[in-house]
CSV table of C-alpha atoms in Angstrom, one decimal:
chain,number,residue,atom,x,y,z
A,1,MET,CA,-29.1,-17.0,33.9
A,2,ASN,CA,-31.3,-20.1,32.2
A,3,ASP,CA,-30.9,-21.8,29.0
A,4,PRO,CA,-33.2,-20.0,26.3
A,5,THR,CA,-36.5,-22.8,25.9
A,6,PRO,CA,-38.8,-23.4,23.4
A,7,GLU,CA,-40.9,-22.6,26.1
A,8,GLU,CA,-40.0,-19.2,26.7
A,9,LEU,CA,-40.5,-18.6,23.2
A,10,ASP,CA,-43.7,-19.3,22.7
A,11,ARG,CA,-44.4,-17.2,25.6
A,12,LEU,CA,-42.7,-14.0,24.7
A,13,LEU,CA,-44.1,-14.5,21.2
A,14,ALA,CA,-48.0,-15.0,23.0
A,15,GLU,CA,-47.1,-12.0,24.8
A,16,GLY,CA,-46.2,-9.6,22.2
A,17,ASN,CA,-48.9,-11.0,20.0
A,18,ALA,CA,-51.6,-10.1,23.0
A,19,ARG,CA,-50.1,-6.8,23.4
A,20,ILE,CA,-51.0,-6.3,19.6
A,21,ALA,CA,-54.3,-7.5,19.6
A,22,ASP,CA,-55.1,-5.4,22.5
A,23,GLY,CA,-53.9,-2.5,20.5
A,24,ASP,CA,-50.7,-1.8,22.6
A,25,PRO,CA,-48.0,-2.3,19.6
A,26,GLU,CA,-45.2,-0.1,21.5
A,27,GLY,CA,-45.3,-2.2,23.8
A,28,ALA,CA,-44.9,-5.2,21.9
A,29,VAL,CA,-41.9,-4.2,20.0
A,30,PRO,CA,-39.5,-4.8,23.1
A,31,VAL,CA,-41.2,-7.8,24.0
A,32,LEU,CA,-40.8,-9.7,20.6
A,33,GLU,CA,-37.5,-7.9,20.5
A,34,GLN,CA,-36.2,-10.1,23.2
A,35,ALA,CA,-38.2,-13.1,21.6
A,36,LEU,CA,-36.1,-12.3,18.2
A,37,GLU,CA,-32.7,-12.8,21.0
A,38,VAL,CA,-34.2,-16.2,22.7
A,39,CYS,CA,-35.4,-17.4,19.0
A,40,ARG,CA,-31.5,-16.6,17.7
A,41,VAL,CA,-29.9,-18.3,20.6
A,42,LEU,CA,-32.5,-21.8,19.8
A,43,VAL,CA,-31.4,-21.3,16.3
A,44,GLU,CA,-28.0,-21.4,16.5
A,45,GLU,CA,-28.5,-24.5,18.6
A,46,THR,CA,-30.7,-25.8,15.7
A,47,VAL,CA,-33.8,-26.3,18.8
A,48,VAL,CA,-36.2,-24.7,16.3
A,49,ALA,CA,-36.1,-24.3,12.6
A,50,ARG,CA,-34.2,-21.4,11.3
A,51,SER,CA,-37.4,-20.1,9.2
A,52,VAL,CA,-38.5,-18.9,12.9
A,53,GLU,CA,-36.3,-15.6,12.8
A,54,PRO,CA,-37.7,-14.3,10.0
A,55,ARG,CA,-41.5,-15.3,11.2
A,56,VAL,CA,-40.4,-13.0,14.5
A,57,LEU,CA,-38.9,-10.4,12.8
A,58,GLY,CA,-42.0,-10.1,10.7
A,59,ARG,CA,-44.0,-9.4,13.8
A,60,ILE,CA,-41.5,-6.8,14.9
A,61,ALA,CA,-42.2,-5.2,11.9
A,62,MET,CA,-46.0,-5.2,11.9
A,63,ALA,CA,-46.5,-4.1,15.6
A,64,LEU,CA,-43.5,-0.8,14.3
A,65,SER,CA,-45.9,-0.1,11.6
A,66,LEU,CA,-48.7,-0.4,13.9
A,67,GLY,CA,-47.2,2.2,16.1
A,68,GLY,CA,-46.5,4.8,13.7
A,69,GLU,CA,-42.8,4.2,12.9
A,70,PRO,CA,-43.0,3.1,9.1
A,71,ALA,CA,-39.1,3.9,8.4
A,72,GLU,CA,-38.5,1.3,11.2
A,73,ALA,CA,-40.9,-1.0,10.0
A,74,VAL,CA,-39.3,-1.3,6.4
A,75,ARG,CA,-36.6,-1.6,7.8
A,76,VAL,CA,-37.0,-4.4,9.9
A,77,GLY,CA,-40.1,-5.7,7.2
A,78,ARG,CA,-36.7,-5.8,4.9
A,79,ARG,CA,-34.4,-8.5,6.8
A,80,ALA,CA,-38.0,-10.3,7.2
A,81,TYR,CA,-38.4,-10.7,3.4
A,82,GLU,CA,-35.0,-11.3,2.3
A,83,LEU,CA,-34.1,-13.9,5.1
A,84,THR,CA,-37.1,-15.8,4.2
A,85,GLY,CA,-36.7,-15.6,0.2
A,86,SER,CA,-33.2,-16.6,1.3
A,87,LEU,CA,-34.3,-20.1,2.8
A,88,TYR,CA,-37.2,-21.4,0.9
A,89,GLY,CA,-36.5,-24.3,-0.9
A,90,ASP,CA,-33.5,-25.1,1.4
A,91,ASP,CA,-35.4,-25.1,5.1
A,92,TYR,CA,-38.2,-27.8,4.7
A,93,ASP,CA,-39.9,-25.9,7.3
A,94,CYS,CA,-40.3,-22.3,5.1
A,95,THR,CA,-42.9,-22.8,3.5
A,96,LEU,CA,-44.8,-20.7,0.5
A,97,VAL,CA,-46.9,-19.5,2.7
A,98,ASP,CA,-43.9,-17.6,4.8
A,99,VAL,CA,-42.3,-16.6,1.4
A,100,ALA,CA,-46.0,-15.0,0.1
A,101,LEU,CA,-46.8,-13.3,4.2
A,102,ALA,CA,-43.3,-11.8,3.7
A,103,ALA,CA,-44.3,-10.3,0.5
A,104,VAL,CA,-47.7,-9.3,1.3
A,105,ASN,CA,-46.0,-7.7,4.4
A,106,PHE,CA,-43.5,-6.1,3.0
A,107,ALA,CA,-45.0,-4.3,0.1
A,108,ARG,CA,-47.7,-2.7,2.5
A,109,PHE,CA,-45.1,-1.5,4.4
A,110,LEU,CA,-43.3,0.1,2.0
A,111,ALA,CA,-46.2,1.2,0.2
A,112,ALA,CA,-46.7,3.0,3.8
A,113,ASP,CA,-43.7,5.0,3.9
A,114,GLY,CA,-44.1,6.3,0.5
A,115,HIS,CA,-41.5,3.6,-1.5
A,116,GLY,CA,-43.7,3.6,-4.7
A,117,ASP,CA,-41.7,1.1,-7.4
A,118,GLU,CA,-40.4,-0.9,-4.9
A,119,ALA,CA,-43.8,-1.8,-2.9
A,120,LEU,CA,-45.4,-1.8,-6.4
A,121,GLU,CA,-42.3,-5.0,-7.4
A,122,CYS,CA,-42.9,-6.8,-4.5
A,123,ALA,CA,-46.3,-6.8,-4.5
A,124,TYR,CA,-46.1,-8.4,-8.2
A,125,TYR,CA,-44.0,-10.9,-6.8
A,126,GLY,CA,-46.6,-11.7,-3.6
A,127,LEU,CA,-49.4,-12.1,-6.3
A,128,GLN,CA,-47.4,-14.3,-7.6
A,129,HIS,CA,-47.0,-16.8,-4.6
A,130,LEU,CA,-50.8,-16.0,-3.4
A,131,ASP,CA,-52.1,-17.0,-6.7
A,132,GLU,CA,-50.5,-20.9,-6.1
A,133,LEU,CA,-51.8,-20.7,-2.7
A,134,VAL,CA,-55.3,-19.3,-3.1
A,135,PRO,CA,-56.7,-23.1,-4.6
A,136,GLY,CA,-56.2,-24.8,-1.6
A,137,ALA,CA,-57.7,-22.0,1.1
A,138,PRO,CA,-59.1,-19.3,-1.4
A,139,LEU,CA,-60.9,-17.3,1.5
A,140,THR,CA,-57.9,-17.2,3.3
A,141,TYR,CA,-55.6,-16.6,0.2
A,142,LEU,CA,-58.3,-14.2,-1.8
A,143,GLY,CA,-58.2,-12.2,1.9
A,144,TRP,CA,-54.4,-11.5,1.7
A,145,ARG,CA,-54.8,-10.7,-2.1
A,146,ALA,CA,-57.1,-7.8,-1.2
A,147,ALA,CA,-55.1,-6.6,1.4
A,148,LEU,CA,-52.0,-6.8,-0.3
A,149,LEU,CA,-53.7,-4.9,-3.4
A,150,GLN,CA,-55.6,-2.3,-1.4
A,151,ALA,CA,-52.3,-1.3,0.3
A,152,VAL,CA,-50.9,-0.3,-3.0
A,153,ALA,CA,-53.2,0.7,-5.1
A,154,GLU,CA,-53.3,4.3,-4.3
A,155,VAL,CA,-49.3,4.2,-4.0
A,156,GLU,CA,-46.8,7.2,-6.3
A,157,PRO,CA,-44.8,5.2,-8.7
A,158,GLU,CA,-41.4,7.2,-7.7
A,159,SER,CA,-39.8,7.2,-11.1
A,160,ASP,CA,-40.8,7.0,-15.2
A,161,GLU,CA,-39.8,3.5,-15.6
A,162,GLU,CA,-42.9,0.9,-16.3
A,163,PRO,CA,-43.4,-0.2,-13.0
A,164,TRP,CA,-43.7,-4.0,-12.6
A,165,LEU,CA,-47.3,-3.2,-11.4
A,166,THR,CA,-49.5,-0.3,-11.5
A,167,PRO,CA,-52.0,1.4,-9.5
A,168,LEU,CA,-54.6,1.3,-12.0
A,169,ALA,CA,-54.0,-2.2,-12.7
A,170,ALA,CA,-54.6,-3.2,-8.6
A,171,ARG,CA,-57.3,-1.8,-8.8
A,172,ARG,CA,-58.8,-3.3,-11.0
A,173,ASP,CA,-57.3,-6.0,-9.4
A,174,LEU,CA,-58.8,-5.5,-6.4
A,175,VAL,CA,-62.1,-5.2,-7.9
A,176,ALA,CA,-61.9,-8.6,-9.4
A,177,THR,CA,-60.5,-10.2,-6.3
A,178,CYS,CA,-63.2,-8.9,-3.9
A,179,ARG,CA,-65.6,-10.4,-6.3
A,180,ARG,CA,-64.2,-14.2,-6.0
A,181,LEU,CA,-64.7,-13.0,-2.5
A,182,VAL,CA,-68.5,-12.2,-2.8
A,183,ASP,CA,-69.1,-14.7,-5.2
A,184,LEU,CA,-67.4,-17.9,-2.6
A,185,ASP,CA,-69.4,-16.2,0.0
A,186,PRO,CA,-72.5,-14.1,-1.0
A,187,ALA,CA,-73.6,-13.9,2.6
A,188,GLU,CA,-71.4,-12.1,4.4
A,189,PRO,CA,-71.7,-8.6,4.2
A,190,GLN,CA,-68.0,-7.4,5.0
A,191,TYR,CA,-67.4,-8.9,1.3
A,192,ALA,CA,-69.8,-6.7,-0.4
A,193,THR,CA,-68.2,-3.5,1.8
A,194,ASP,CA,-64.8,-4.3,0.5
A,195,LEU,CA,-66.2,-5.0,-3.4
A,196,ALA,CA,-68.3,-1.1,-2.9
A,197,GLU,CA,-65.2,0.8,-1.4
A,198,ALA,CA,-62.4,-0.9,-4.0
A,199,LEU,CA,-65.2,0.0,-7.2
A,200,LEU,CA,-64.9,3.6,-5.7
A,201,LEU,CA,-61.7,3.6,-5.7
A,202,LEU,CA,-61.4,2.3,-9.3
A,203,ALA,CA,-63.8,5.0,-9.8
A,204,LYS,CA,-61.5,7.4,-9.5
A,205,ALA,CA,-58.6,6.3,-11.3
A,206,VAL,CA,-60.4,5.2,-14.7
A,207,SER,CA,-60.5,7.4,-17.9
A,208,ASP,CA,-64.1,8.3,-19.1
A,209,GLU,CA,-65.0,8.8,-22.6
A,210,PRO,CA,-67.8,11.4,-22.4
A,211,SER,CA,-71.5,10.1,-21.7
A,212,GLN,CA,-74.3,11.2,-24.1
A,213,ASP,CA,-77.7,13.4,-22.6
A,214,ASP,CA,-80.8,12.3,-21.7
A,215,THR,CA,-82.0,13.1,-25.1
A,216,ASP,CA,-85.6,11.7,-23.8
A,217,GLY,CA,-86.1,13.1,-20.5
A,218,ASP,CA,-86.8,9.7,-18.8
A,219,GLY,CA,-84.3,10.1,-15.9
A,220,GLU,CA,-82.6,6.6,-16.9
A,221,VAL,CA,-79.1,6.3,-17.1
A,222,PRO,CA,-77.6,6.1,-20.6
A,223,ASP,CA,-76.6,3.1,-21.8
A,224,ASP,CA,-73.1,4.3,-22.8
A,225,GLU,CA,-72.6,6.4,-19.3
A,226,PRO,CA,-68.6,7.2,-18.5
A,227,ALA,CA,-67.0,3.6,-17.1
A,228,ALA,CA,-66.4,5.8,-13.6
A,229,VAL,CA,-70.1,7.2,-13.4
A,230,ARG,CA,-70.9,3.1,-13.9
A,231,THR,CA,-68.2,1.5,-11.7
A,232,ALA,CA,-69.4,4.2,-9.2
A,233,ARG,CA,-72.8,3.5,-9.6
A,234,GLU,CA,-72.6,0.0,-8.7
A,235,ALA,CA,-70.7,1.1,-5.4
A,236,VAL,CA,-73.9,3.4,-4.6
A,237,GLY,CA,-75.8,0.3,-5.5
A,238,ILE,CA,-74.3,-1.8,-2.5
A,239,LEU,CA,-74.2,0.2,0.0
A,240,HIS,CA,-78.2,1.8,-0.8
A,241,GLY,CA,-78.7,-2.0,-0.2
A,242,GLN,CA,-76.3,-2.4,3.0
A,243,ALA,CA,-77.6,0.4,5.1
A,244,ALA,CA,-80.4,0.8,8.0
A,245,PRO,CA,-79.4,4.2,9.5
A,246,PRO,CA,-77.8,5.0,11.5
A,247,SER,CA,-75.9,2.0,10.4
A,248,GLY,CA,-73.7,2.3,7.1
A,249,LEU,CA,-75.3,5.6,6.2
A,250,ASN,CA,-71.6,7.3,6.3
A,251,ALA,CA,-70.4,4.2,3.6
A,252,LEU,CA,-73.1,5.3,1.3
A,253,ALA,CA,-73.0,8.9,1.9
A,254,ARG,CA,-69.0,9.0,0.7
A,255,GLY,CA,-70.1,6.7,-2.3
A,256,LEU,CA,-72.7,9.2,-3.3
A,257,SER,CA,-70.0,12.1,-2.9
A,258,VAL,CA,-68.1,9.9,-5.5
A,259,LEU,CA,-70.6,9.4,-7.8
A,260,ALA,CA,-71.7,13.0,-7.6
A,261,GLY,CA,-68.5,14.6,-8.4
A,262,LEU,CA,-68.1,12.6,-11.5
A,263,LEU,CA,-71.8,13.4,-12.4
A,264,SER,CA,-70.2,16.8,-11.8
A,265,ASP,CA,-66.9,16.5,-13.8
A,266,GLU,CA,-69.2,15.8,-16.3
A,267,GLY,CA,-71.5,18.9,-16.1
A,268,ARG,CA,-74.3,17.1,-14.7
A,269,ASP,CA,-74.9,18.9,-11.3
A,270,ASP,CA,-78.8,18.5,-11.5
A,271,ASP,CA,-78.9,15.0,-11.8
A,272,ALA,CA,-76.2,14.5,-8.6
A,273,GLU,CA,-78.6,16.4,-6.4
A,274,ALA,CA,-81.9,14.2,-7.9
A,275,PHE,CA,-80.5,11.3,-7.4
A,276,VAL,CA,-79.0,12.0,-3.8
A,277,ALA,CA,-82.6,13.0,-2.9
A,278,GLN,CA,-84.0,10.0,-4.8
A,279,VAL,CA,-81.8,8.1,-2.1
A,280,ALA,CA,-82.3,10.0,1.0
A,281,ALA,CA,-87.0,10.2,0.2
A,282,GLY,CA,-86.1,6.0,0.8
A,283,PHE,CA,-85.2,6.7,4.2
A,284,GLY,CA,-87.7,8.7,5.8
A,285,GLU,CA,-86.8,11.4,8.5
A,286,PRO,CA,-84.9,12.3,9.7
A,287,TRP,CA,-82.0,10.8,7.8
A,288,ALA,CA,-84.0,12.1,4.5
A,289,SER,CA,-83.3,15.6,5.4
A,290,ARG,CA,-79.4,15.0,6.7
A,291,LEU,CA,-78.3,13.0,4.0
A,292,PRO,CA,-77.8,14.8,1.4
A,293,LEU,CA,-75.9,17.4,3.8
A,294,LEU,CA,-74.1,14.4,5.0
A,295,VAL,CA,-72.9,13.8,1.3
A,296,VAL,CA,-71.4,16.7,0.7
A,297,THR,CA,-69.5,16.9,4.1
A,298,TRP,CA,-67.6,13.7,2.6
A,299,GLU,CA,-66.9,15.4,-0.2
A,300,TRP,CA,-65.6,18.1,1.7
A,301,ALA,CA,-63.3,15.7,3.8
A,302,LEU,CA,-62.4,13.4,0.8
A,303,ALA,CA,-61.6,16.8,-1.6
A,304,PRO,CA,-58.1,15.4,-3.5
A,305,THR,CA,-56.6,19.3,-2.4
A,306,PHE,CA,-57.0,22.0,-0.2
A,307,GLY,CA,-58.0,23.9,-3.6
A,308,SER,CA,-61.0,21.6,-4.1
A,309,GLU,CA,-61.7,21.8,-0.1
A,310,GLN,CA,-61.7,25.3,-0.1
A,311,SER,CA,-64.6,25.4,-2.9
A,312,VAL,CA,-66.5,23.2,-1.5
A,313,LEU,CA,-66.8,24.4,2.0
A,314,GLU,CA,-67.1,28.2,-0.2
A,315,PHE,CA,-69.8,26.8,-2.3
A,316,ASN,CA,-72.1,25.2,0.3
A,317,ASP,CA,-73.2,27.4,2.9
A,318,ASP,CA,-74.8,24.8,4.9
A,319,LEU,CA,-72.1,23.2,5.6
A,320,ARG,CA,-70.6,26.6,7.7
A,321,ASP,CA,-74.4,26.7,9.5
A,322,PRO,CA,-73.7,25.7,13.4
A,323,ASP,CA,-77.3,24.2,13.1
A,324,ALA,CA,-75.6,21.7,10.7
A,325,ASP,CA,-73.1,20.1,13.5
A,326,ASP,CA,-74.8,17.3,14.3
A,327,VAL,CA,-74.5,16.2,10.8
A,328,VAL,CA,-71.4,17.1,10.0
A,329,GLU,CA,-69.7,15.6,13.2
A,330,PHE,CA,-71.7,12.5,12.5
A,331,ALA,CA,-69.4,11.8,9.6
A,332,PHE,CA,-66.6,13.5,11.4
A,333,ALA,CA,-66.8,10.3,14.1
A,334,ASP,CA,-65.6,8.3,11.3
A,335,LEU,CA,-62.5,10.0,10.3
A,336,PRO,CA,-59.1,9.7,11.5
A,337,PRO,CA,-59.3,12.3,14.8
A,338,THR,CA,-56.8,14.6,13.5
A,339,GLU,CA,-58.3,15.1,10.0
A,340,ALA,CA,-61.7,15.6,12.1
A,341,THR,CA,-59.8,18.6,14.2
A,342,ARG,CA,-58.5,20.1,11.4
A,343,LEU,CA,-61.6,20.4,9.5
A,344,ARG,CA,-63.4,20.9,12.6
A,345,ALA,CA,-61.7,24.0,13.2
A,346,LEU,CA,-60.9,25.5,9.4
A,347,ARG,CA,-65.2,25.2,9.8
A,348,VAL,CA,-65.1,27.0,12.9
A,349,ALA,CA,-62.7,30.1,11.3
A,350,SER,CA,-64.4,29.9,8.7
A,351,ARG,CA,-67.8,31.8,10.2
A,352,GLU,CA,-65.6,34.1,11.9
A,353,LEU,CA,-63.0,34.9,8.7
A,354,GLY,CA,-64.7,34.1,6.1
A,355,VAL,CA,-63.4,30.7,3.8
A,356,ALA,CA,-61.0,32.1,2.2
A,357,GLU,CA,-59.1,34.0,5.1
A,358,ALA,CA,-59.5,30.9,7.1
A,359,TYR,CA,-57.8,28.3,4.5
A,360,SER,CA,-55.0,31.2,3.9
A,361,ARG,CA,-54.3,31.5,8.0
A,362,ARG,CA,-54.1,28.3,8.7
A,363,ALA,CA,-51.4,27.4,5.9
A,364,GLU,CA,-49.4,30.2,7.4
A,365,ASP,CA,-49.5,28.7,10.6
A,366,PRO,CA,-51.3,25.3,10.8
A,367,LEU,CA,-50.3,24.8,14.3
A,368,GLY,CA,-51.5,28.0,15.5
A,369,PHE,CA,-54.7,27.9,13.6
A,370,LEU,CA,-55.4,24.8,15.6
A,371,VAL,CA,-54.4,26.6,19.2
A,372,THR,CA,-57.2,29.2,18.2
A,373,TYR,CA,-60.1,27.9,16.1
A,374,ALA,CA,-59.7,23.8,17.6
C-alpha cells in the first residue's frame, strides 16, 4: 500500500464535498472518514498542519447532519469543536475563522439534536468570535451570524438556569443581523426575505401590551399597536413587495397567517380578514380569490399544537372542500413531504369521519391512519 499523500487527501476531500453538494451526504461519510485516516497519518508525519484534522471532522459532522443522523453529528462535531479550541493559539494554521466555524456548526448540531442549553452556550461564544471577524468581511460573517442565530432561535432550554443566550434574545439579534445585511446589500432579495422570516419568528415570541381600538373608524393602524403585530406587519410588507404570483405567494401567505393570528388573538378577526382581502385584491384573478384560502392553509400547517391545528380545520369548511385541492396542494408543495402527507391524510379523513374523529383516529394509530387515508 502506498504511503498517504497530501494529493490523496485533497482528492478524498474533494470527492466527499462533491457528494454533499450533489445531495448524497450518506455517500460522503465513508469517503470523508477515509480522508480522516489519511489526514491523521499526514499530521503524525508533520506533512500537514494539525488544524486540518478538525476541519475534516467538521465536514464529516456536516454530512452526518445532512444525512439525518443528528446524534452522530453532535458526537463528531464535538470532537471537531474541542480539537479546534485546543489548537487555537498553539497551531499557527488554526485561525479564528476555524474557531468561529466550528462553534457555528457545533451549535447548529446541538440545536438540531435537542441540546438546548449547550447549543445556547456554544452560540454565545460563537457570536463573540464572529463579531471579531465581521469588520474584515461583513457579508460573509454576518451571514454566518444569521445562520447561527436562526439555529438556536427556537431551541428549548433544558434547565431553569439563566442561559448564556436566550431564544428571545437570539430572535432579536437575528432581526438586527438581517437588517445589517439588507443595509449592506439592499439589491440582494434573499437578504430581504431572510429579514422578513426573522421578523415573523420574533413576532411570535414578543410580549405585547393591549392595543387601542380604531375609534375613529378610518381603518388606519393604531400608532400604539402591539409590538408583535407591528413586527409581523413589517414582515408582510417585505414579502408583499417581493411577491409576483405565483412566485413568492406561499411566503406571503405564511406571513399573513402569522399576522392574522396575532390580530385574532386581540379580538380583531374582522381586521385580519379585511387586511388579507385588501392584499389579495391587488393581485387580480385567479390569485385574488385564492390567497385568503392559502392563508388559512398556512394557518393550519403552522398551528403550534394538534389541538389548534384541529380547530383551524373544524372552523374552515373551505379547507376541507375538494374544490380547494389546487390551492391546498400549492401550499403543501412548500412543506416537507412527510408533513404534507400527514395533513393531506387528515384532510381526506375529515370528509369521511368528521374533523374530531379524524384527529382521534390518527392519534390512536398514526401509521395505520396514513395507510388508510394518505
